[in-house]
Coordinates of N, CA and C in Angstrom, one line a residue:
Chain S
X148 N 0.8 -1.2 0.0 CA 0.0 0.0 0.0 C 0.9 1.2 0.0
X149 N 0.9 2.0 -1.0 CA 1.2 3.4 -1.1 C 1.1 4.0 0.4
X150 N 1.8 4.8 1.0 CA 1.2 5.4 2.1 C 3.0 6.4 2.4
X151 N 2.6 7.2 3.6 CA 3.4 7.9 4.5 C 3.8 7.5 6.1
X152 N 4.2 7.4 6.4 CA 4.5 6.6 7.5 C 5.0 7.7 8.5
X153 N 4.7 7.5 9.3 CA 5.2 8.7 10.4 C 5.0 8.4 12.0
X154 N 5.5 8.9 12.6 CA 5.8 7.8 14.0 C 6.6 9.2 15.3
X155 N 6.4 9.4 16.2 CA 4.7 8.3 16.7 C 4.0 9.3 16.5
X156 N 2.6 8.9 17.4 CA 1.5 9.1 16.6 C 1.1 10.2 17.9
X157 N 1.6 10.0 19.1 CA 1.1 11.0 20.1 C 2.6 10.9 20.8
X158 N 3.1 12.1 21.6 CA 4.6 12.2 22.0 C 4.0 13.7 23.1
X159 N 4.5 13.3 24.2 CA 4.4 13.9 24.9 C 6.0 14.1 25.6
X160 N 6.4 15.9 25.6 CA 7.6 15.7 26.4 C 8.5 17.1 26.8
X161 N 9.5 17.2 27.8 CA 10.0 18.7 28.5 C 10.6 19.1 27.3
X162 N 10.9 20.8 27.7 CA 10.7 21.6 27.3 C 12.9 21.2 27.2
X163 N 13.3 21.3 26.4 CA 14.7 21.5 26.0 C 15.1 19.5 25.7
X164 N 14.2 18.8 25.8 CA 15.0 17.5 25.6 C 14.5 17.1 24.0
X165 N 15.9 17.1 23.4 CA 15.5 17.0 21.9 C 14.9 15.3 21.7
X166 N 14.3 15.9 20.4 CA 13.4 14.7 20.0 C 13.4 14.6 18.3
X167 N 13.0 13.6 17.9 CA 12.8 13.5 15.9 C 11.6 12.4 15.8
X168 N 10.8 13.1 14.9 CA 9.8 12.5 14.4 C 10.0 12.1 13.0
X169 N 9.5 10.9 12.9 CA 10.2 9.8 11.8 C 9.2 10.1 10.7
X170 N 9.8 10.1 9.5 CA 8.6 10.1 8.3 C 9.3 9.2 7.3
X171 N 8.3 8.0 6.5 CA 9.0 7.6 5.6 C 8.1 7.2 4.5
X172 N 8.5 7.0 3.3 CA 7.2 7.1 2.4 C 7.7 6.0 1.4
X173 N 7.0 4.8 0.8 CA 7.6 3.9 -0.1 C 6.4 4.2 -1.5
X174 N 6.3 5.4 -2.1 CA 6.2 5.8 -3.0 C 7.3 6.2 -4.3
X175 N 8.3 6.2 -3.5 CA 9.8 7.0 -4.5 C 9.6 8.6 -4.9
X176 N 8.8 9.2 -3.9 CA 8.8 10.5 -4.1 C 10.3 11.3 -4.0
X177 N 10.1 12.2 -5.0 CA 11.3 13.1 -4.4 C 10.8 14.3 -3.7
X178 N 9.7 14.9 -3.7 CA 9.4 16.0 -2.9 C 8.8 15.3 -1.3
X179 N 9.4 16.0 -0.3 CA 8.8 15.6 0.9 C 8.3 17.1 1.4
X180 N 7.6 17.1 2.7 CA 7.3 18.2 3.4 C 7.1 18.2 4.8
X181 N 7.6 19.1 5.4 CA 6.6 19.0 6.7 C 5.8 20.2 7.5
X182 N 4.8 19.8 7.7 CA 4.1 21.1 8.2 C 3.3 20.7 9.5
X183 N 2.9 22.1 9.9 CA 2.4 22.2 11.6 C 0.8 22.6 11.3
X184 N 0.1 22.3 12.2 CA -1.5 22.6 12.2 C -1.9 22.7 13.6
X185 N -2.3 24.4 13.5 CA -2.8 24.7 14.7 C -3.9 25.6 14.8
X186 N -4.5 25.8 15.7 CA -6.3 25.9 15.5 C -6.0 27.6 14.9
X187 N -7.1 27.7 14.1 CA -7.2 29.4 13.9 C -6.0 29.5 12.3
X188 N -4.8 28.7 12.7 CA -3.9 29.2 11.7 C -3.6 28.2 10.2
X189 N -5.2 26.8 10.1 CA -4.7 25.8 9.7 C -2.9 25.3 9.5
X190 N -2.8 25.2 7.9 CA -1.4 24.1 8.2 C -0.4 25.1 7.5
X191 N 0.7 25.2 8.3 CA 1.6 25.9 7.9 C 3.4 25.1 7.5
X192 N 4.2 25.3 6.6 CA 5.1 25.0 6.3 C 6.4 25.1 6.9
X193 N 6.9 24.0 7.5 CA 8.2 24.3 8.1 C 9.4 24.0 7.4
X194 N 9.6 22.8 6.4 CA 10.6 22.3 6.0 C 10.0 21.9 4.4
X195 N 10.9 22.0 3.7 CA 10.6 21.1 2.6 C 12.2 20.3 1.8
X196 N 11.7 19.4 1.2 CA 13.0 18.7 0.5 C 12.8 18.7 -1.2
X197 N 13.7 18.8 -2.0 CA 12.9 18.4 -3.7 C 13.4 17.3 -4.3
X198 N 14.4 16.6 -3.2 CA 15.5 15.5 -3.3 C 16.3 15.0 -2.4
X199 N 17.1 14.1 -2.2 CA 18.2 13.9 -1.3 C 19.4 14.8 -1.4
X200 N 19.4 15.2 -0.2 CA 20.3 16.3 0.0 C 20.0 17.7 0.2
X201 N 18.7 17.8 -0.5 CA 18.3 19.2 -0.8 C 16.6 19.3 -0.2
X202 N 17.4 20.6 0.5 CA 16.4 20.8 1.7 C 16.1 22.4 1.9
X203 N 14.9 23.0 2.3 CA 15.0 24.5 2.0 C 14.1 24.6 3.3
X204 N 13.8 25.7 3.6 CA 12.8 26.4 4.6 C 11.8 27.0 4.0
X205 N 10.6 26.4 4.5 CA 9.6 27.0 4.9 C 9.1 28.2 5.3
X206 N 7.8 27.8 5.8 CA 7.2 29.5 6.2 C 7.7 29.4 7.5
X207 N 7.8 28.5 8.5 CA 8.0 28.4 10.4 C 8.9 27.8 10.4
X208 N 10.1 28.2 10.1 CA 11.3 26.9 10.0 C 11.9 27.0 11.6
X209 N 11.4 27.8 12.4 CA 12.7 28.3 13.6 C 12.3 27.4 15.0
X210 N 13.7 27.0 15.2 CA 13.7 25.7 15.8 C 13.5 24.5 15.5
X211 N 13.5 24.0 14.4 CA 13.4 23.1 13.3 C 14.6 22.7 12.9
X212 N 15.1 21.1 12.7 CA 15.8 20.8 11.5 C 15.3 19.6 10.8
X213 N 15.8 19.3 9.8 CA 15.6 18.1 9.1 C 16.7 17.9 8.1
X214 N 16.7 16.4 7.7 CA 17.4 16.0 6.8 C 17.1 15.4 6.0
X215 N 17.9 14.9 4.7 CA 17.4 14.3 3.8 C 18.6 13.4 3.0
X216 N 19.1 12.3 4.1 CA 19.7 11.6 3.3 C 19.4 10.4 2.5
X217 N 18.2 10.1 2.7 CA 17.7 8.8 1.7 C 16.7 9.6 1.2
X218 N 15.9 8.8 -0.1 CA 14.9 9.5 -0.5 C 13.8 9.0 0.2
X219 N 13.6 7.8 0.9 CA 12.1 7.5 1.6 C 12.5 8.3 2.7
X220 N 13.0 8.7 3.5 CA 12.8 9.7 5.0 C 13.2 11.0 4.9
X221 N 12.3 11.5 5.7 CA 12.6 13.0 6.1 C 12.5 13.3 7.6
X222 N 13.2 13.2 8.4 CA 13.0 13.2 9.6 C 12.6 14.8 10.2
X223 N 12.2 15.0 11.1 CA 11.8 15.8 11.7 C 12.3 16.4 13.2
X224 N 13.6 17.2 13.4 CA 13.8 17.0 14.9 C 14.0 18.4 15.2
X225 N 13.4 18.3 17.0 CA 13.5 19.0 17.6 C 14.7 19.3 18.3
X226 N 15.6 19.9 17.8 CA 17.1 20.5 18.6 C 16.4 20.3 20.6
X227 N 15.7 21.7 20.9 CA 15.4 22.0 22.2 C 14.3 22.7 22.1
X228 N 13.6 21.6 22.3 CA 11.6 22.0 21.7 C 11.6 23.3 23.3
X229 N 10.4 24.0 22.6 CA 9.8 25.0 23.6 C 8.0 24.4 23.5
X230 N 7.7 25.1 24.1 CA 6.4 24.8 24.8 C 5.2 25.5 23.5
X231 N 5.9 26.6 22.5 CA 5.1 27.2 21.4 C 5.5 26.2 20.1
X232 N 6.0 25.1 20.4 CA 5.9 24.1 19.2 C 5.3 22.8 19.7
X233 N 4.1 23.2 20.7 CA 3.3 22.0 21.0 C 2.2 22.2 19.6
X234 N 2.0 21.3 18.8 CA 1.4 21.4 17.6 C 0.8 20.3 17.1
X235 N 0.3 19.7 15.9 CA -0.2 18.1 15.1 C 1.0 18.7 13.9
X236 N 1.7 17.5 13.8 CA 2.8 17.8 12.5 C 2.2 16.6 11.9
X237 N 2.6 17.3 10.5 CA 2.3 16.0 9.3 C 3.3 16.4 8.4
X238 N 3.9 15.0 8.1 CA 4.8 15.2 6.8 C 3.6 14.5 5.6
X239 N 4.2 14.8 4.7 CA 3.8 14.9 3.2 C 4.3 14.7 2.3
X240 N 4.5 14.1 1.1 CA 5.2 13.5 0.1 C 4.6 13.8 -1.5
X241 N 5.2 14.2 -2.5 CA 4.4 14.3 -3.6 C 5.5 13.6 -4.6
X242 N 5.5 13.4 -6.1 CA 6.4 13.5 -7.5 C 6.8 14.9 -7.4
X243 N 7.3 15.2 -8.0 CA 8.3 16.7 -8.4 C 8.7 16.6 -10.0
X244 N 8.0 17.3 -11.0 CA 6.7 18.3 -10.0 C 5.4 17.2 -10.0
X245 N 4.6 17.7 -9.4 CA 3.4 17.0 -9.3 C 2.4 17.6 -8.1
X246 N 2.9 17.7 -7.1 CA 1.9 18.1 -6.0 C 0.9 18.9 -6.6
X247 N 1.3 20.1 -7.5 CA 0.0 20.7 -8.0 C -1.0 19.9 -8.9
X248 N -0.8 19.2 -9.8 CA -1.6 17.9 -9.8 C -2.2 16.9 -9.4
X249 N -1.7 16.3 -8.0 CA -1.7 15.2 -7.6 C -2.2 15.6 -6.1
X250 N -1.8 16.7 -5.8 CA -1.6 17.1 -4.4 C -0.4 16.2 -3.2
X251 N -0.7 16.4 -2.4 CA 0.3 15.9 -1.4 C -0.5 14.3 -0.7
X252 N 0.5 13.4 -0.4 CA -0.3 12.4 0.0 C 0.4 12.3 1.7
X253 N -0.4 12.3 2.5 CA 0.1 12.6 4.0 C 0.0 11.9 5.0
X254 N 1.3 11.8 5.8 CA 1.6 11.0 7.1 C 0.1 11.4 8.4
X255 N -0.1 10.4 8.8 CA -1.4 10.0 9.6 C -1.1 11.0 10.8
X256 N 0.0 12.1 10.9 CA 0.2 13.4 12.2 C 0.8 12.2 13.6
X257 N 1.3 13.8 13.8 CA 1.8 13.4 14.9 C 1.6 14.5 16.3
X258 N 0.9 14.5 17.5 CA 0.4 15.4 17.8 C 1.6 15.2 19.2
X259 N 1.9 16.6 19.1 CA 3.4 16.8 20.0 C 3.0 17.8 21.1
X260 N 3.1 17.4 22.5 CA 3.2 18.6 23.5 C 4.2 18.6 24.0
X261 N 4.5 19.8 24.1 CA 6.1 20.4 24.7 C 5.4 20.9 26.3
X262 N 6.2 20.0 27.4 CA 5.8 21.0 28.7 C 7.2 22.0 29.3
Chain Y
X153 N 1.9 38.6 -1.0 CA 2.2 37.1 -0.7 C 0.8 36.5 -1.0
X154 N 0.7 34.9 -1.2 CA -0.3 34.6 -1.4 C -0.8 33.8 -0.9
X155 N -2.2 34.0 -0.7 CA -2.8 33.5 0.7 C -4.2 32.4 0.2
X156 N -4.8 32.0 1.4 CA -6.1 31.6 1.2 C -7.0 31.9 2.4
X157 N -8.1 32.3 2.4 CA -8.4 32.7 3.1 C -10.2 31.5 3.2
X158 N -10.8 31.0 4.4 CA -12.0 30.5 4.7 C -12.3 31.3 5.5
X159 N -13.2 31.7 5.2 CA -14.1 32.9 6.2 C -14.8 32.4 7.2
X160 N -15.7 31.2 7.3 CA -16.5 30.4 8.1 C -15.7 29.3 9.0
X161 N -15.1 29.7 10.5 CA -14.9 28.8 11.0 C -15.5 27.5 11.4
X162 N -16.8 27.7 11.5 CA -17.5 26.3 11.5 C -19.2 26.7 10.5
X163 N -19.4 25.2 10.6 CA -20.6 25.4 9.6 C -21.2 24.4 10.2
X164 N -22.4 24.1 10.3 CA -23.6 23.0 10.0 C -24.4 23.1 9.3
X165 N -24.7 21.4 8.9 CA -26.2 21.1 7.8 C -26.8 19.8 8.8
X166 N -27.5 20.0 8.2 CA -28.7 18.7 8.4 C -28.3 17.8 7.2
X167 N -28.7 16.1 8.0 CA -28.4 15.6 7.2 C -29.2 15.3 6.0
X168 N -28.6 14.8 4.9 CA -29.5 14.8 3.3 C -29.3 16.5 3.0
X169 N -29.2 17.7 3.6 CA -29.1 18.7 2.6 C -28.0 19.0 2.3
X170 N -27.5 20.3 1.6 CA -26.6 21.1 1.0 C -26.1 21.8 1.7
X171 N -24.5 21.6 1.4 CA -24.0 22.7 2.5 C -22.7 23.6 1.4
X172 N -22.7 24.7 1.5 CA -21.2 25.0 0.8 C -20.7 25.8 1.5
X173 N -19.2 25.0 1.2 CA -18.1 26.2 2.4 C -17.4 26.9 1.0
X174 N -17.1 28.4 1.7 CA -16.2 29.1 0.9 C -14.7 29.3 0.9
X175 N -14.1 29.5 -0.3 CA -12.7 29.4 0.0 C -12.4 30.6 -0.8
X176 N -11.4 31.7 -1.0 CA -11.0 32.4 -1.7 C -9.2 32.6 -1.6
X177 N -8.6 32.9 -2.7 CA -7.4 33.1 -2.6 C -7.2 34.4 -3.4
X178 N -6.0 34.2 -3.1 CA -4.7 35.5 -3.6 C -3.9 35.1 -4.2
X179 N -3.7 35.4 -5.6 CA -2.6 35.3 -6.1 C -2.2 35.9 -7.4
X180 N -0.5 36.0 -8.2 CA -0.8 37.1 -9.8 C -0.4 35.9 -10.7
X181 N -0.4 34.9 -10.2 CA -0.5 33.2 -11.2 C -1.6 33.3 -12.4
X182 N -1.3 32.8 -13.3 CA -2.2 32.1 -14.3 C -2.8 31.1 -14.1
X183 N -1.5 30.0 -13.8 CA -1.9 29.1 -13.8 C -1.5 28.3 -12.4
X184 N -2.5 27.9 -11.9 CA -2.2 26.8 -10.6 C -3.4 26.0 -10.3
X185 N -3.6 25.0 -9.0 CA -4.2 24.5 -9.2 C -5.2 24.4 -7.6
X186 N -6.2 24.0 -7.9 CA -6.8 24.5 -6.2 C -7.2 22.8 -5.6
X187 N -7.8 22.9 -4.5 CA -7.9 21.3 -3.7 C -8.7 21.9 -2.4
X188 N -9.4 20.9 -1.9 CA -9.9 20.7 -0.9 C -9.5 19.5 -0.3
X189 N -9.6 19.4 1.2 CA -9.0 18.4 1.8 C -9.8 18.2 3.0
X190 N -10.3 16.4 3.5 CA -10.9 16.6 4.7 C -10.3 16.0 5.4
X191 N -10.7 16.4 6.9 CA -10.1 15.7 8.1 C -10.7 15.3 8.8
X192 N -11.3 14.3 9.0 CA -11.8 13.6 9.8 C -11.6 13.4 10.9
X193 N -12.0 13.5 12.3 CA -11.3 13.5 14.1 C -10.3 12.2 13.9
X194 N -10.2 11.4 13.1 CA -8.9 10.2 13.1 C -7.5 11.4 12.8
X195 N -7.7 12.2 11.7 CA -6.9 13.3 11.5 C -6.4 13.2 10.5
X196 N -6.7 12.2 9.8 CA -6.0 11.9 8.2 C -6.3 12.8 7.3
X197 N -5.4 13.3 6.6 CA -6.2 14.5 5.4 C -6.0 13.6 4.5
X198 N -7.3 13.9 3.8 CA -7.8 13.3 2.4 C -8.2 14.1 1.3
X199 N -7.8 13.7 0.4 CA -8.5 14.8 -0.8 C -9.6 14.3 -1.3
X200 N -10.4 15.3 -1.5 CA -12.0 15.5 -1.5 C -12.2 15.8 -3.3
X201 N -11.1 16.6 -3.9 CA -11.4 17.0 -4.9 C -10.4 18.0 -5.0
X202 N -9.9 18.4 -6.4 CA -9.3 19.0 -7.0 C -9.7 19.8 -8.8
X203 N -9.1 21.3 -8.6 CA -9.4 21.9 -9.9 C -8.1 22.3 -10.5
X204 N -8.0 22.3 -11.9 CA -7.3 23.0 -12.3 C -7.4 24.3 -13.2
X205 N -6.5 25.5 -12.8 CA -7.3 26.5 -12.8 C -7.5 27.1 -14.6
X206 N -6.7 26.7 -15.5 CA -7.2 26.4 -16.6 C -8.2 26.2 -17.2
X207 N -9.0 24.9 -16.3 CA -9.9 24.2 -16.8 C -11.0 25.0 -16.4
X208 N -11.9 25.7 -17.0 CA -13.1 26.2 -16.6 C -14.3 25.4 -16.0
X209 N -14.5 24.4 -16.6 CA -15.9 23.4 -15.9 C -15.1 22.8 -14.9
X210 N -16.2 23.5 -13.9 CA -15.9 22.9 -12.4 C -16.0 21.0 -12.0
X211 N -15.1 20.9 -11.4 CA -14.8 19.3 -10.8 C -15.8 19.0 -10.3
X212 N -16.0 17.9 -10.2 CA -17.3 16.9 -9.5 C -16.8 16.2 -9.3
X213 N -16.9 15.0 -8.2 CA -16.8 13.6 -7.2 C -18.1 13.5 -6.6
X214 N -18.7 12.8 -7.1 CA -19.8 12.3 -6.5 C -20.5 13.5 -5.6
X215 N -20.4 13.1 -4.5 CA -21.7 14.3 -4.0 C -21.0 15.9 -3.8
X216 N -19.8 15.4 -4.4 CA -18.7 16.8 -3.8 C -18.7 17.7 -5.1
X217 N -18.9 18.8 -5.2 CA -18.6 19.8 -6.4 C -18.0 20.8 -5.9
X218 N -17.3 21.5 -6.9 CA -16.6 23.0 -6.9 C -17.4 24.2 -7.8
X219 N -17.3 25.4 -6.9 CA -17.6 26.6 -7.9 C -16.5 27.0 -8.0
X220 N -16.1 27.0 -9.0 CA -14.6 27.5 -9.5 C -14.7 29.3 -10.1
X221 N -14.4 30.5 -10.0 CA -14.9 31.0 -10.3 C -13.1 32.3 -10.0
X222 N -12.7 32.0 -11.6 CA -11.5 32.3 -11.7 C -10.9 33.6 -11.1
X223 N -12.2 34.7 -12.2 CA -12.0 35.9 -11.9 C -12.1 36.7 -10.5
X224 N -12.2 35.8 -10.0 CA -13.1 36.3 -8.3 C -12.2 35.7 -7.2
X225 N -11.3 34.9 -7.8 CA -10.7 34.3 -6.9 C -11.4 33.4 -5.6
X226 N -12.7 32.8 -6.3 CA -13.2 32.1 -5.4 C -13.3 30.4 -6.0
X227 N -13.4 29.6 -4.5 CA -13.5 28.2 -4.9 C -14.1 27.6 -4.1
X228 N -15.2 27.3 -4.3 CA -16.3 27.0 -2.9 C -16.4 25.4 -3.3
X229 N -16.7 24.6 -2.0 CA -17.0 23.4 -2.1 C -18.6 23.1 -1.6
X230 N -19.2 22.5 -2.5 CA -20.6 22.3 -2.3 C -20.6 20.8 -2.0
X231 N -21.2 20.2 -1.0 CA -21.4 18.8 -0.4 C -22.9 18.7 -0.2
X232 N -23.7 18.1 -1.9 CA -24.7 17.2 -1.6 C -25.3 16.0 -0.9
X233 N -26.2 16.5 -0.6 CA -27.0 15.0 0.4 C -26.3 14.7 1.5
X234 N -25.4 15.9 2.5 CA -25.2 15.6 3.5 C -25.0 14.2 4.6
X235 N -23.8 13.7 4.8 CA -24.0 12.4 5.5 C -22.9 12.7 7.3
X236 N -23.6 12.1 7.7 CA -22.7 11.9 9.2 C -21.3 12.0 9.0
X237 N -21.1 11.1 7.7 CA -19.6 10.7 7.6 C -18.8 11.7 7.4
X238 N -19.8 13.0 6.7 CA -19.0 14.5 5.8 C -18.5 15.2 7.3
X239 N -19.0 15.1 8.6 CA -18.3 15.6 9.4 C -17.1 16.0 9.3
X240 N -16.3 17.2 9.4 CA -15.4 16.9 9.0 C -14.4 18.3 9.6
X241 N -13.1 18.3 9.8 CA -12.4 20.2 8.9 C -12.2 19.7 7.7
X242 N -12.4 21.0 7.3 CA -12.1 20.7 5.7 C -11.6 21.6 5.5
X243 N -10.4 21.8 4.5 CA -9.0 22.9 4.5 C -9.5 22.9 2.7
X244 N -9.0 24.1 2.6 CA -8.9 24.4 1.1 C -7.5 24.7 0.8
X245 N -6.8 24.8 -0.7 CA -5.3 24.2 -0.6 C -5.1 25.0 -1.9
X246 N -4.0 25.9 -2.0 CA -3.7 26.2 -3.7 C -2.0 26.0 -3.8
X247 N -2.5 25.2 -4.9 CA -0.4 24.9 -5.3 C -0.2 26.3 -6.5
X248 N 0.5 27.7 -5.8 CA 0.4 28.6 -6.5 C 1.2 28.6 -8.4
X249 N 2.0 27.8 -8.1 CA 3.0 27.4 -9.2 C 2.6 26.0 -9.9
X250 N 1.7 25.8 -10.5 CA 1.2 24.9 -11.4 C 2.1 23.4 -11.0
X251 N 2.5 23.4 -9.8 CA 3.2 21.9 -9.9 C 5.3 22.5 -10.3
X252 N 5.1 23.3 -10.2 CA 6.4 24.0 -10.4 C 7.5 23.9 -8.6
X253 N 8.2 24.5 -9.1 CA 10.1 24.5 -8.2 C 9.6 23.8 -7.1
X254 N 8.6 24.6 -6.0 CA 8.9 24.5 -4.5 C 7.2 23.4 -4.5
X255 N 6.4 23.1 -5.4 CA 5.5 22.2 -5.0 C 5.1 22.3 -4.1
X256 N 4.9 24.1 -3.2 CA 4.1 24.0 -2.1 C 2.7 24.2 -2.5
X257 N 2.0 23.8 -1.2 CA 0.9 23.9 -1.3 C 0.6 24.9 -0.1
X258 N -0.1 25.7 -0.2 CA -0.6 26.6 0.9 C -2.1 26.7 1.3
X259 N -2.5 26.4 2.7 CA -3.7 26.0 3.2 C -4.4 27.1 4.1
X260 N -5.7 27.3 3.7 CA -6.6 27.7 4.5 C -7.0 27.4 5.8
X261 N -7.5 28.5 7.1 CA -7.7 27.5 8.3 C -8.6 27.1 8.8
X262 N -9.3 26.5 7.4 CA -10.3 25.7 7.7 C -11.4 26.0 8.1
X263 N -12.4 24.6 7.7 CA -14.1 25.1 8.2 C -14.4 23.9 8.9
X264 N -14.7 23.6 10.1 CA -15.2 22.4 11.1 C -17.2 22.2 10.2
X265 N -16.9 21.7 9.9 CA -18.1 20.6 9.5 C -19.1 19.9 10.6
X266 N -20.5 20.4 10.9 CA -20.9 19.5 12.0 C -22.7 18.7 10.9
X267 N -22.7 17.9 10.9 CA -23.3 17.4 10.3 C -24.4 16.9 11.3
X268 N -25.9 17.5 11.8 CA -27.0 16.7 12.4 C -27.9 16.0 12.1
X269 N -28.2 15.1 12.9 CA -28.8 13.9 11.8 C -30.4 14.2 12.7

C-alpha cells in the first residue's frame, strides 16, 4: 500500500530535551514536506525537500531541522523544543513536479506537546 | 504574498441537505491548481477534490462539487446529500506554481463541518 508513514502518533515531552519525528514514504517521491497545524492558523510549512540532500525552509522553520539523506525519509527533529511548538505535525510526500496535480499524500500526524 | 483565506470557522447542515463552504485566494498566477482536503477526528487529510485553474468546468466527485470562479478568486465546495460521515475540517489548498520549483501547497484555516442527523 502506497502510504506515508510517520511515527509516533502522540509524544508527549519537556521543554529543552531533543526529539525527531520519523517520516518515511515507499512511493519513490522526491518531494517531501513538513508542516504544523494549529487551530485558527490551519497548516503551515516548516521544512521542505525536492530531493536527497536538498532541503530548504519553509514558512515556520525556527527551531526546526531536518534531513534528507535517503529519499524514503525526512526526519523531523527537535534541537530544544519549547512549549510554542506544541502542535499536530504532518509530513507529506508528492512527484516533483506534481503536487500541484496530484496534491500531497500525508503521514497520519503526529500530535506533540512540549511542557 | 499569497494567501487563502475561509471565512467560516465552523458550519452545520442537516443531514440529506446542502451545505457550501467558501474558499478564496490571492494570487498574480495564471496558472495553478486549487484542492480541498478533509479531516476527519482520526486526522488523516484526504482529498475530497481537485481543480485546475485552466480548466473552466468545475470538478465533480460524487456528491462533492466546486464553484470555481476564476475571476473572483473564489473556490467553494458544495457537499450534496449531506452524510454523518462528511463531518469533518475541511481545508482548502492552492499549489500557487502549477506543480512548479517548491510544490508547495498553501492551506486555508479551515471550516469544522458539524453534520446533524
Amino acid at each position: 500500500e502506497a502510504q506515508v508513514t510517520q511515527n509516533p502518533r502522540y509524544l508527549i515531552t519537556v521543554t529543552g530535551k531533543k526529539l525527531t519525528v520519523t517520516c518515511s514514504q515507499n512511493m519513490n517521491h522526491e518531494y517531501m514536506s513538513w508542516y504544523r497545524q494549529d487551530p485558527g492558523l490551519g497548516l503551515r510549512q516548516i521544512y521542505y525537500s525536492m530531493n536527497v540532500e536538498v532541503t530548504d525552509k519553509g514558512d515556520v522553520p525556527e527551531g526546526y531541522k531536518v534531513s534528507r539523506k535517503e529519499k524514503r525519509n525526512f526526519p523531523l527533529i527537535l534541537e530544544s523544543p519549547s512549549p510554542n511548538q506544541t502542535s499536530l505535525y504532518f509530513c507529506a510526500s508528492s512527484t516533483s513536479p506534481g503536487a500541484g496535480r496530484y496534491g500531497y499524500t500525508f503521514g497520519s500526524g503526529t500530535r506533540l506537546t512540549v511542557v | 504574498a499569497q494567501t487563502v483565506t475561509q471565512s467560516q470557522p465552523e458550519m452545520s447542515v442537516q443531514e440529506a441537505e446542502t451545505v457550501t463552504l467558501s474558499c478564496t485566494y490571492d494570487t498574480s498566477e495564471s496558472d495553478y491548481y486549487l484542492f480541498w482536503y478533509k479531516q476527519p477526528p482520526s486526522r488523516q487529510m484526504i482529498l475530497v477534490i481537485r481543480q485546475e485553474a485552466y480548466k473552466q468546468q468545475n470538478a465533480t466527485e460524487n456528491r462533492f462539487s466546486v464553484n470555481f470562479q476564476k475571476a473572483a478568486k473564489s473556490f467553494s465546495l458544495k457537499i450534496s446529500d449531506s452524510q454523518l460521515g462528511d463531518a469533518a475540517m475541511y481545508f482548502c489548498a492552492f499549489n500557487p506554481e502549477g506543480g512548479g520549483a517548491t510544490n508547495k501547497l498553501i492551506f486555508g484555516t479551515g471550516t469544522l463541518l458539524a453534520v446533524q442527523p
